[in-house]
Coordinates of C-alpha atoms in Angstrom, one line a residue:
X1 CA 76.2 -33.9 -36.6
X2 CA 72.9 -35.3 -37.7
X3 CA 71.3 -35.9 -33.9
X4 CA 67.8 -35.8 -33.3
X5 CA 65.6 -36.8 -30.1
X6 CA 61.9 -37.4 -29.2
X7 CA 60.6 -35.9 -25.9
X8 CA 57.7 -37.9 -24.7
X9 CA 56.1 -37.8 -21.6
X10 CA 53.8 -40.0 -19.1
X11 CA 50.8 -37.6 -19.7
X12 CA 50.1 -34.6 -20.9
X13 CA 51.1 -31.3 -19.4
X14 CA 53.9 -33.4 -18.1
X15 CA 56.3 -30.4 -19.3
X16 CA 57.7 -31.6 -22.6
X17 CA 56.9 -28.3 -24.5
X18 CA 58.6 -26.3 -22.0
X19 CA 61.5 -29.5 -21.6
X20 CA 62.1 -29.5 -25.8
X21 CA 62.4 -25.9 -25.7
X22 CA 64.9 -25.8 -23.1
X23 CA 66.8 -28.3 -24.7
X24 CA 66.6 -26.5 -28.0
X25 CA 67.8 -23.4 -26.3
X26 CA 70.7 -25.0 -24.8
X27 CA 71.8 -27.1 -27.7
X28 CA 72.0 -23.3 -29.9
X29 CA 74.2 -21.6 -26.8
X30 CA 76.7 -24.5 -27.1
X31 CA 76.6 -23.1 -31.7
X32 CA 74.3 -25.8 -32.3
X33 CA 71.7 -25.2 -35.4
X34 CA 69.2 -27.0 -34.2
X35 CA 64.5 -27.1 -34.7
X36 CA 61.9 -28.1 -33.5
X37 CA 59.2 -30.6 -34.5
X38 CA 55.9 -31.8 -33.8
X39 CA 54.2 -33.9 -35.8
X40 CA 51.0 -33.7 -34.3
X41 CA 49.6 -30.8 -32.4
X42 CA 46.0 -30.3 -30.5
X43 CA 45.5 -27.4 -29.6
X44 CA 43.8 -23.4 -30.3
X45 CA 46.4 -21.7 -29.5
X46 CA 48.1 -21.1 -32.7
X47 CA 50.6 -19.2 -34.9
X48 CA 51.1 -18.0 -38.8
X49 CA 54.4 -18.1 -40.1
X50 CA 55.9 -15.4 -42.6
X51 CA 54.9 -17.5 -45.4
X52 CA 51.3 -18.1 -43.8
X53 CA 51.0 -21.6 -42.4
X54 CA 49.0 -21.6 -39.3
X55 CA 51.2 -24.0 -36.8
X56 CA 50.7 -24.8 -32.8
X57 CA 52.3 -21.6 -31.0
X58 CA 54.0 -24.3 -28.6
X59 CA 56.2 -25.0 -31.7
X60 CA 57.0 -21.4 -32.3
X61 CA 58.5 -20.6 -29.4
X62 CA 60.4 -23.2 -29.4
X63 CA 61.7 -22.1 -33.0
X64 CA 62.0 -18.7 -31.0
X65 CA 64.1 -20.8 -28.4
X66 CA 66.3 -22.0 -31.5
X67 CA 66.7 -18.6 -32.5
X68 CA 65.4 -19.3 -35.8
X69 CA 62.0 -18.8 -38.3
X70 CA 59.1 -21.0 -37.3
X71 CA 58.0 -23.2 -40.3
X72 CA 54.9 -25.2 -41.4
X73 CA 57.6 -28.3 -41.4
X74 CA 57.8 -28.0 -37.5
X75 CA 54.3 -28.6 -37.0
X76 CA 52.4 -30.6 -40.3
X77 CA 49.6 -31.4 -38.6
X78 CA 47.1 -29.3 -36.0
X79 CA 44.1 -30.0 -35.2
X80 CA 42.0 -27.4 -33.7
X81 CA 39.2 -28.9 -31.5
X82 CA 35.7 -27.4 -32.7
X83 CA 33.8 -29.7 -29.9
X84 CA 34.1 -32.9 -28.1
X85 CA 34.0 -34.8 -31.3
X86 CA 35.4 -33.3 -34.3
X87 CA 38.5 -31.2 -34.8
X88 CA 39.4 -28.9 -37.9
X89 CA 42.6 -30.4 -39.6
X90 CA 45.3 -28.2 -40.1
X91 CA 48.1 -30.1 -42.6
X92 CA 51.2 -28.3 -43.5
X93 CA 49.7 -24.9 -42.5
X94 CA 46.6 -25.1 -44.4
X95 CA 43.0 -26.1 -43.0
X96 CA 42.2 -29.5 -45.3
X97 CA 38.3 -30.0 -43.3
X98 CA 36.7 -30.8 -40.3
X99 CA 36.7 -34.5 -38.9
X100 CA 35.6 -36.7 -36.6
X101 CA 38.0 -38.2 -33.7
X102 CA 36.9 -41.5 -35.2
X103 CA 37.5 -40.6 -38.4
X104 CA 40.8 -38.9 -37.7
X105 CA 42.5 -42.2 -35.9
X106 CA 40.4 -44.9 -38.5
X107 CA 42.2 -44.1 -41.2
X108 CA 43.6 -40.8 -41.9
X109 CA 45.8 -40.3 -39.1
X110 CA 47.7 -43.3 -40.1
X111 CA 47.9 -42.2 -43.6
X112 CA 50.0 -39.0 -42.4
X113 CA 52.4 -40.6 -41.2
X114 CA 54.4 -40.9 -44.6
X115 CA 54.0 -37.2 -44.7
X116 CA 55.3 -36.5 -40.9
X117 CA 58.5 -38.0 -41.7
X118 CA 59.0 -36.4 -45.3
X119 CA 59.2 -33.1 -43.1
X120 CA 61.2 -34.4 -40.2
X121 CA 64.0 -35.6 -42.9
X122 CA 63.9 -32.0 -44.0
X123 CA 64.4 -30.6 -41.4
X124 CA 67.6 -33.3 -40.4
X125 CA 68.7 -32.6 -44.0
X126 CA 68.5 -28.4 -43.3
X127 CA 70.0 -28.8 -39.2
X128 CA 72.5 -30.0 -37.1
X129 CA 69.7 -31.6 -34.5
X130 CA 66.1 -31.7 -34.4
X131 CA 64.3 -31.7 -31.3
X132 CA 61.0 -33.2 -31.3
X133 CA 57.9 -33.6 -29.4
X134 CA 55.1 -35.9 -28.8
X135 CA 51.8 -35.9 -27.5
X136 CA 50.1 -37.4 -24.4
X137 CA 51.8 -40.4 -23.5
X138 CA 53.7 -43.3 -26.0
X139 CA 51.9 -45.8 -23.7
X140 CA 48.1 -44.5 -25.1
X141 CA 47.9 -48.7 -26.5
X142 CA 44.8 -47.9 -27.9
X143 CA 45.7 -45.0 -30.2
X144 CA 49.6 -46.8 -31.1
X145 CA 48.4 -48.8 -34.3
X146 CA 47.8 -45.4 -36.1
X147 CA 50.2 -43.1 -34.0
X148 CA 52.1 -40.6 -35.7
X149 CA 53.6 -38.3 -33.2
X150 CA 55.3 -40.6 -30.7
X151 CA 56.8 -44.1 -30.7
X152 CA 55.1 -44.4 -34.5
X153 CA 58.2 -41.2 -35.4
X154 CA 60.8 -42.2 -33.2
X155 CA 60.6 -45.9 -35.0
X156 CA 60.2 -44.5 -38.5
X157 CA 63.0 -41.8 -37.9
X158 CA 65.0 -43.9 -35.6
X159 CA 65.1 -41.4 -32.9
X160 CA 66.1 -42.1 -29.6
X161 CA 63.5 -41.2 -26.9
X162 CA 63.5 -39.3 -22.9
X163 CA 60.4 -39.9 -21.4
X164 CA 59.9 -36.6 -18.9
X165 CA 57.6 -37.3 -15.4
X166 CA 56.0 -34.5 -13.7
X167 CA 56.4 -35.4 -10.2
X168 CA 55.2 -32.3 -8.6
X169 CA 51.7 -34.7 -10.0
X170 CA 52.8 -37.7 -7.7
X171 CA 53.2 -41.2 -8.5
X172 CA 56.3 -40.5 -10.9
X173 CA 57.6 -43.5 -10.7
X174 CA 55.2 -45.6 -12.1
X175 CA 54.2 -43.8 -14.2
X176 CA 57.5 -43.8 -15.6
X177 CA 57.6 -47.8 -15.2
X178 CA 54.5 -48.3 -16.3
X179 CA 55.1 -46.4 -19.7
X180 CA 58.2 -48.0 -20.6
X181 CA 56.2 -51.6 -19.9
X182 CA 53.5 -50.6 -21.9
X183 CA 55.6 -50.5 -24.7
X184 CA 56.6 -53.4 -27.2
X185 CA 60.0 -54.5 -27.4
X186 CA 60.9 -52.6 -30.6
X187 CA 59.3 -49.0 -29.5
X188 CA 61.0 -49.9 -25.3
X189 CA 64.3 -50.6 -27.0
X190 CA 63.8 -46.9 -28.3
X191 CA 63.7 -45.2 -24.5
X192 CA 66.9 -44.3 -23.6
X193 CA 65.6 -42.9 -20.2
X194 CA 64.2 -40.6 -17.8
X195 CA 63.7 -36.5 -16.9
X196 CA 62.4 -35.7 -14.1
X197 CA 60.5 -32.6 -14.2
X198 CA 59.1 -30.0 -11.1
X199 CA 61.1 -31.7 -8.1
X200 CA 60.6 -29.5 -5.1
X201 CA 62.8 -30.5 -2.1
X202 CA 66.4 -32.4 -1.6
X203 CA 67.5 -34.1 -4.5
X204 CA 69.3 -36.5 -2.5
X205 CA 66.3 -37.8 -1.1
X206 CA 64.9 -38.9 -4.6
X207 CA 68.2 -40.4 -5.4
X208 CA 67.7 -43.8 -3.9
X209 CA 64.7 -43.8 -5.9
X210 CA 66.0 -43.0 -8.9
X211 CA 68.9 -45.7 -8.1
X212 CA 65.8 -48.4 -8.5
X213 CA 64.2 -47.2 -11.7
X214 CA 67.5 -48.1 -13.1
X215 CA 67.9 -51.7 -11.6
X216 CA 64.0 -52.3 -12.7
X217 CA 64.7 -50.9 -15.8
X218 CA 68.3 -50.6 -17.3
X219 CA 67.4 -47.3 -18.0
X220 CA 69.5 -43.9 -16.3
X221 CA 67.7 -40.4 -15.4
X222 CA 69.2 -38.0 -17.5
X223 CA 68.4 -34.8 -14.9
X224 CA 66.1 -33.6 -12.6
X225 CA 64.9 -30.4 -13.4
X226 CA 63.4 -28.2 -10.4
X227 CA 60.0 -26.9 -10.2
X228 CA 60.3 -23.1 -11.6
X229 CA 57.2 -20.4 -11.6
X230 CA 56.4 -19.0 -14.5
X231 CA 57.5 -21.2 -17.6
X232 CA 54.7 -22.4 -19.3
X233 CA 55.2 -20.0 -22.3
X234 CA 52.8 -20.7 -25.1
X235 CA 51.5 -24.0 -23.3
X236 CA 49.4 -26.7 -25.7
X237 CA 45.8 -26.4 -24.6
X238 CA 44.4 -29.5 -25.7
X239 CA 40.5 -28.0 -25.5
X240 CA 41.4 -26.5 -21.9
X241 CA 41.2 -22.9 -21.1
X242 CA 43.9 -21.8 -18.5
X243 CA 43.1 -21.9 -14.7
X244 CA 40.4 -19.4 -13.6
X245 CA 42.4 -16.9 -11.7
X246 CA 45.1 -14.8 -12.1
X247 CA 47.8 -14.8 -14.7
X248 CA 51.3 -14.4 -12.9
X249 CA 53.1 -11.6 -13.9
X250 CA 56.1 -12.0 -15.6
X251 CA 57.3 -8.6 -13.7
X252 CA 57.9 -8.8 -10.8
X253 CA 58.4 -4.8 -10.4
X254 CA 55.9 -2.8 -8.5
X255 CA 53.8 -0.3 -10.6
X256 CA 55.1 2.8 -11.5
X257 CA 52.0 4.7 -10.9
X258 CA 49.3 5.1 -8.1
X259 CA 47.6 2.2 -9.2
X260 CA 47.1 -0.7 -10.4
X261 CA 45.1 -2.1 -13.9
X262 CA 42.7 -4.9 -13.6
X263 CA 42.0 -6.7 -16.7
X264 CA 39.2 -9.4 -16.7
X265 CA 39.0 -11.3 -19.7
X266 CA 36.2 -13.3 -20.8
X267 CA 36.9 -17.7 -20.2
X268 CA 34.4 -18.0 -23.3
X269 CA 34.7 -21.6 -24.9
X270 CA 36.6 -22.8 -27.4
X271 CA 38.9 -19.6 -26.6
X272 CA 42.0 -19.6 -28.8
X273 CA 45.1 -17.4 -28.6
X274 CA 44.6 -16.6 -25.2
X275 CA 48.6 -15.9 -24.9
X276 CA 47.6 -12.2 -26.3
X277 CA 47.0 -11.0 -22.8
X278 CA 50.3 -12.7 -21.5
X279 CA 51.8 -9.1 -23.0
X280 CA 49.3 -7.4 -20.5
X281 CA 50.2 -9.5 -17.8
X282 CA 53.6 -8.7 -18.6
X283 CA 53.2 -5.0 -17.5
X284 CA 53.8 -4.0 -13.9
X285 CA 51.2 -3.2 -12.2
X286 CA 48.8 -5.2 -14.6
X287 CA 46.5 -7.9 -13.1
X288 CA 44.9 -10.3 -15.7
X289 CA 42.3 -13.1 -14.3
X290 CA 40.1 -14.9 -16.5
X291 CA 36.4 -14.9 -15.3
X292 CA 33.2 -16.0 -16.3
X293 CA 30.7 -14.4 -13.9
X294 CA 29.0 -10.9 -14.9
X295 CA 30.0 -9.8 -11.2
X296 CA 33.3 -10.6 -11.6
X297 CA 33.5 -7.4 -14.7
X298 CA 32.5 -5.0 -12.1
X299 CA 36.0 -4.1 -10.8
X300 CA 37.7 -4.7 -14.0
X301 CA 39.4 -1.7 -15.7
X302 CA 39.2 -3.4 -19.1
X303 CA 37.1 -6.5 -20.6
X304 CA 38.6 -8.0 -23.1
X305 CA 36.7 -10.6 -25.3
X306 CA 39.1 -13.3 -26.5
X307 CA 39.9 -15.4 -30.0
X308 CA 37.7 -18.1 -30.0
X309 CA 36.8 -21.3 -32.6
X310 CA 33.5 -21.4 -31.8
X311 CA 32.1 -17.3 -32.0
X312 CA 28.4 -17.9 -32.3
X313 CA 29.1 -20.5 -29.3
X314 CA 30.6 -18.0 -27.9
X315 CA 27.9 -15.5 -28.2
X316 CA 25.1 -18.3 -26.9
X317 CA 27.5 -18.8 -23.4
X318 CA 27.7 -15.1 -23.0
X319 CA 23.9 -14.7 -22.5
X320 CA 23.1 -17.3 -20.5
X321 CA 25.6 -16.3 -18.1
X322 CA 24.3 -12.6 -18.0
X323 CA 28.0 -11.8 -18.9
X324 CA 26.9 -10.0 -22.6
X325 CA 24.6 -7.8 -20.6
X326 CA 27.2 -6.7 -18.3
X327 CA 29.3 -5.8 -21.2
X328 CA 26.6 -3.8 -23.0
X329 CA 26.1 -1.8 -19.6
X330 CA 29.3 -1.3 -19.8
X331 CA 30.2 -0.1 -23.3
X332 CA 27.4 2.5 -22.8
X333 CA 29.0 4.0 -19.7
X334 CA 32.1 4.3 -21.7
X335 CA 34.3 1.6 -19.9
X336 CA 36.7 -0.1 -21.7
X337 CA 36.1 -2.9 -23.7
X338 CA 38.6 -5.1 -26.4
X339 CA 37.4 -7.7 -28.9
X340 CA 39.8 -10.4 -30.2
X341 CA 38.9 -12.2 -33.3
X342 CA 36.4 -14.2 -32.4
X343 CA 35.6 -11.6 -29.2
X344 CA 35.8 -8.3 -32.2
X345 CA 33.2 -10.2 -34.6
X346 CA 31.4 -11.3 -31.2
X347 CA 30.8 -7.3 -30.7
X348 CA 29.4 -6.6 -34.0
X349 CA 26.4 -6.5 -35.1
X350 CA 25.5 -9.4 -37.1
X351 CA 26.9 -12.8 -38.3
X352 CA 26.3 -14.5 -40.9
X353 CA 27.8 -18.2 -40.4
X354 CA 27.4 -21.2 -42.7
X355 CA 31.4 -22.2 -42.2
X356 CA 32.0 -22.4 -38.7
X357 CA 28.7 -23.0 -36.6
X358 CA 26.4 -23.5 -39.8
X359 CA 24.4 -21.3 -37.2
X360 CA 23.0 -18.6 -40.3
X361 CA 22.3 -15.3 -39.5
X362 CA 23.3 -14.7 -35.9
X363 CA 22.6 -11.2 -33.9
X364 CA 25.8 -9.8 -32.0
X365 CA 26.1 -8.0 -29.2
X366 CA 25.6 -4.7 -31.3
X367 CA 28.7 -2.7 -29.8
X368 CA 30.6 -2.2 -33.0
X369 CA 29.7 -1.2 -36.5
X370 CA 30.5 -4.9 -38.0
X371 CA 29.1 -7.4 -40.4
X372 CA 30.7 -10.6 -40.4
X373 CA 30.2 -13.4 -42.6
X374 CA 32.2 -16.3 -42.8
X375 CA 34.2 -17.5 -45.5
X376 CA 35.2 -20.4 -46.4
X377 CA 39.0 -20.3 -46.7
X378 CA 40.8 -19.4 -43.6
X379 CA 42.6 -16.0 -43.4
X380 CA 46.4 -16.5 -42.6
X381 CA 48.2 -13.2 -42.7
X382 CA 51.4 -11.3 -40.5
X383 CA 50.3 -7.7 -40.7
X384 CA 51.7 -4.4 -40.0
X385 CA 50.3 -1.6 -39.2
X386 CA 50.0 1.6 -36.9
X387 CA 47.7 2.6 -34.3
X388 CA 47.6 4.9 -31.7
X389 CA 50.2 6.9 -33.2
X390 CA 52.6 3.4 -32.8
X391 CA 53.4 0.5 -35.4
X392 CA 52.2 -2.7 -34.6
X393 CA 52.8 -5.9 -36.4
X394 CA 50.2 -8.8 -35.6
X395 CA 49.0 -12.3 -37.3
X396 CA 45.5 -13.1 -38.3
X397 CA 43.5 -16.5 -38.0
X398 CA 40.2 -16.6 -39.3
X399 CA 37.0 -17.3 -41.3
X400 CA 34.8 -14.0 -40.2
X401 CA 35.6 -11.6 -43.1
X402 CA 34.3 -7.9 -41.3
X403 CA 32.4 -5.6 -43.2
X404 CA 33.3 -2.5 -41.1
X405 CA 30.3 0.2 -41.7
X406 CA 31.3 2.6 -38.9
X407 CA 33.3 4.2 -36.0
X408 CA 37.1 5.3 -36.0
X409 CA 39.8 2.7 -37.4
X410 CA 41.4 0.7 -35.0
X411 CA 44.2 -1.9 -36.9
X412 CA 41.8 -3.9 -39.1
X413 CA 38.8 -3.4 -36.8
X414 CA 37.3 -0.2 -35.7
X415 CA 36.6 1.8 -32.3
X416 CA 33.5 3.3 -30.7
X417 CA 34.3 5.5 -27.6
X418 CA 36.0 3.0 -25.6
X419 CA 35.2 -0.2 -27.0
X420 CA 37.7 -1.6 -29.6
X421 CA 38.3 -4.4 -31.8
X422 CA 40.2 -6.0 -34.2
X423 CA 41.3 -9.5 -35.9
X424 CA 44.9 -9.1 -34.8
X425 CA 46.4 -11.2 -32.7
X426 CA 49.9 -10.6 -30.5
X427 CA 49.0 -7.0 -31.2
X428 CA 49.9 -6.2 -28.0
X429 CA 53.2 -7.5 -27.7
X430 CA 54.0 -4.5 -30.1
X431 CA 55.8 -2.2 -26.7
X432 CA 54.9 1.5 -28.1
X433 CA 51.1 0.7 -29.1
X434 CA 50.7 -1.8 -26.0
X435 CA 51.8 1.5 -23.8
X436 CA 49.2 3.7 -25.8
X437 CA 46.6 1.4 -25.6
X438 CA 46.5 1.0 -21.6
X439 CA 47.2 4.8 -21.2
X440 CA 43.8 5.7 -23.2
X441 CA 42.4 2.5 -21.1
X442 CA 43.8 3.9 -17.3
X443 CA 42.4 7.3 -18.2
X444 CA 38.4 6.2 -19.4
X445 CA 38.9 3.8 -16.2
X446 CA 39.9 6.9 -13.9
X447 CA 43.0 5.2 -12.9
X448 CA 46.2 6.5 -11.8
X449 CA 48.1 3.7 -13.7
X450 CA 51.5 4.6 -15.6
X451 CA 52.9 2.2 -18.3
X452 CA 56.0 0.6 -17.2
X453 CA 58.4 2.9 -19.8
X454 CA 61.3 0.4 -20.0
X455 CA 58.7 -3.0 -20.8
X456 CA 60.3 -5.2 -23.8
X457 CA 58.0 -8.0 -24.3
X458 CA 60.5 -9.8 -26.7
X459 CA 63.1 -8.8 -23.8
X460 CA 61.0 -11.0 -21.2
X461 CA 60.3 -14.0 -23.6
X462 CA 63.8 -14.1 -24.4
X463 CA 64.8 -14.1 -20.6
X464 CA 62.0 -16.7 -19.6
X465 CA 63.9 -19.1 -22.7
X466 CA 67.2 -18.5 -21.1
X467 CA 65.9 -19.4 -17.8
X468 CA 64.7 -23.0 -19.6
X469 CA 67.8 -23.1 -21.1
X470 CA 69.3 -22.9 -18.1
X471 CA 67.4 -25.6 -16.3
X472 CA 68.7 -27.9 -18.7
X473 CA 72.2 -26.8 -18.3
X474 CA 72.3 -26.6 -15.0
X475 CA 70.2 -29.7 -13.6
X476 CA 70.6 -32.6 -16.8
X477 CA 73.3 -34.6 -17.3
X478 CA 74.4 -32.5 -20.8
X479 CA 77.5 -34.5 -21.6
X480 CA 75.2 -37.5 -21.4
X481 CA 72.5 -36.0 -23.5
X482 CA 74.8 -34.8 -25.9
X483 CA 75.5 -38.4 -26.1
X484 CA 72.1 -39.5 -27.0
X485 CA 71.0 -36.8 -29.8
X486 CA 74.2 -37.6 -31.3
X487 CA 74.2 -41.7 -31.2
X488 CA 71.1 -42.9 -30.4
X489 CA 69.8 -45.0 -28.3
X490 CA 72.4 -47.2 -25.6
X491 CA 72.8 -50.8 -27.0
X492 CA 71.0 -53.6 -25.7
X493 CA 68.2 -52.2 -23.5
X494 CA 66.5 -54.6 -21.4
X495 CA 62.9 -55.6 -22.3
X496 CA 60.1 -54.5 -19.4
X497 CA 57.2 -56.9 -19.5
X498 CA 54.4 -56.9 -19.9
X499 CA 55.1 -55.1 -23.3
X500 CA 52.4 -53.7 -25.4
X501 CA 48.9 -56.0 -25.7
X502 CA 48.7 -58.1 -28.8

């Protein structure tokens, strides 16, 4: 078998991380090998492999859904959004500059796309089936001369495509029409058909619906996958943060002590990796909401500062909102306080920053014995370590370099009462040291909080990609999508006018 399939969807956020992943895990429960791929990825939320490439984390879990080692080859391109306008460019795991969104589709986007499929053939050349993903929607007909990472792959790689609708949006079924019309004859004879995605309700009442996007389009609906809470495991961004509000807990147990935890953590902009506190969130009992008001820290057992691509930005947005004040108060009254990355450098002292900003010499919020100047190659590590008396294994992505001058070692960072801070992120998805670290944080917050003893982090992920491999199992026509990563595309697929504009 040599299968491989492109999920695309009508817009973004439509579910086609989540969908590809499901797929992926179901295809390795039937003794598939199968990957993933992406071959263009926006987003700040990102990974480093074991042989440090920095990659989109969407693509890692679904490696982690495949049950195998994330690669730069599953993700060639990222681009990590610095501002409305410009994005660093991240190609096969290494930063190559900073450019322009006009710059990026002119010219150089195109040029890529020679390199995309190099790494897709790879892959089909190391595994049974590849799963990829695109981006947006295949109908963007302003961005298709130069695209790379939807119909411009499928054609090049000849891979057939299922476009997924979120209907829990409205308006699914034209937006499903619509996308295939968009489309010119050669990319339409390419989609094979539909997923419906977040359904709510009797399926039988869609049905008839579903029966007339076939006759206006020749094309079938491969499944219709119901609307699930909590899935959207390491989730694109785009240049998003999540939802102000609370993080659903992926337990659902009741704490095992007295109280409760209430984690507030800073919605700073540009905030990258903010999947480290999904391991918080995790923990019964834990509540994590994302704020940006200086009243909303006043309840909050423990601040934490998160990653960010844009620290002295960062800094600037955490004045004006009186939010960096509240935090200082804080830290001088001994209440917990955790730095990130980008949140740890934001805590020290200084920065000096001709890389990122091009800001120069910065003043931090003077919390933690740091330096930080900025270098210009990129720091891409996987490090272990202890801490708290537990081993912790982590990943590193950044510029800052931290000259620590002070204070009590904390992983690569350093502690002062009970504010810490350190480079590393997924830290806390280490079980032992996450335990240790909100025990120390429950006692300076005069809590009567006890750590879940039986919590597996790697436990719950694993369950949550079961429960998408499941959806797929359970709610897609599987001997028909079988079918498709195997073959291809049906035969003779009728054209949709108007097609794509000349």
């Amino acid at each position: 078998m040599n299968g491989g399939l492109l999920v695309a969807g009508t817009t973004s956020d439509a579910g086609k991380s989540v969908v590809t992943a499901g797929i992926c895990r179901w295809l390795v429960r039937q003794g598939v090998k199968v990957a993933p791929f992406k071959a263009q990825n926006m987003s700040l939320n990102s990974f480093v492999t074991r042989e440090g490439a920095e990659i989109g984390r969407a693509q890692a879990m679904q490696a982690q859904a495949c049950r195998v080692e994330p690669t730069a080859l599953m993700n060639p391109v990222l681009l990590k959004p610095g501002g409305e306008q410009s994005s660093q460019v991240v190609l096969l795991g290494k930063p190559v500059g900073e450019m322009s969104a006009r710059g990026y589709h002119g010219g150089r986007r195109q040029r890529l796309l020679g390199t995309v499929l190099d790494c897709l053939a790879e892959l089909r050349g190391s595994y049974d089936a590849v799963i990829c993903e695109g981006a947006g929607s295949p109908a963007e007909i302003n961005l298709r001369r130069t695209d790379i990472v939807n119909m411009g792959i499928a054609r090049g790689a000849g891979l057939p495509v299922l476009v997924v609708g979120d209907i829990d949006r409205g308006g699914v079924f034209a937006s499903l029409f619509g996308t295939v019309a968009l489309l010119s004859p050669e990319d339409q004879a390419l989609v094979a058909g539909f997923l419906v995605n977040k359904f709510r309700g009797d399926v039988s009442l869609l049905e008839p619906g579903l029966d007339m996007l076939h006759g206006l389009t020749g094309r079938r609906t491969y499944g219709v996958l119901p609307f699930r809470h909590g899935l959207g495991i390491d989730e694109e961004d785009g240049m998003g943060v999540p939802p102000r509000g609370t993080v659903p807990e992926s337990a659902v147990a009741p704490p095992v002590g007295e109280d409760v935890l209430r984690v507030a953590v800073c919605a700073v902009p540009l905030m990258s990796n903010f999947t480290d506190v999904d391991a918080l969130a995790a923990e019964p009992g834990v509540v994590v909401r994302f704020v940006d008001r200086p009243e909303e820290l006043a309840d909050a057992d423990l601040v934490v500062l998160p990653g960010t691509r844009g620290t002295v930005r960062a800094l600037r947005w955490l004045r004006e909102r009186g939010l960096a004040d509240a935090i200082a108060r804080r830290a001088a009254e001994g209440r917990p306080v955790l730095g990130i990355c980008g949140g740890f450098q934001a805590l020290g002292e200084h920065i000096e920053d001709d890389v990122e900003s091009r800001a120069g010499h910065v003043d931090g919020l003077g919390l933690l014995p740091v330096r930080v100047r900025f270098a210009r190659e990129k720091t891409l590590t996987r490090p272990v370590g202890e801490a708290l008396g537990e081993r912790v294994e982590g990943y590193e992505i950044h510029h800052g370099v931290a000259e620590v001058t002070g204070g009590e070692p904390f992983l690569d960072g350093c502690r002062v009462g009970h504010t810490w801070g350190t480079h590393w992120h997924g830290s806390l998805e280490s079980d032992g040291f996450r335990r240790a670290f909100l025990r120390e944080v429950a006692a300076a917050a005069g809590r009567r909080f006890v750590p879940a003893p039986g919590t597996s982090f790697a436990a719950l992920r694993e369950e949550q990609l079961d429960r998408l491999g499941d959806l797929i199992e359970q709610h897609a026509d599987t001997d028909a999508l079988w079918r498709l990563i195997e073959s291809g595309a049906p035969q003779g697929l009728p054209f949709i006018p108007p097609g794509a504009p000349a």
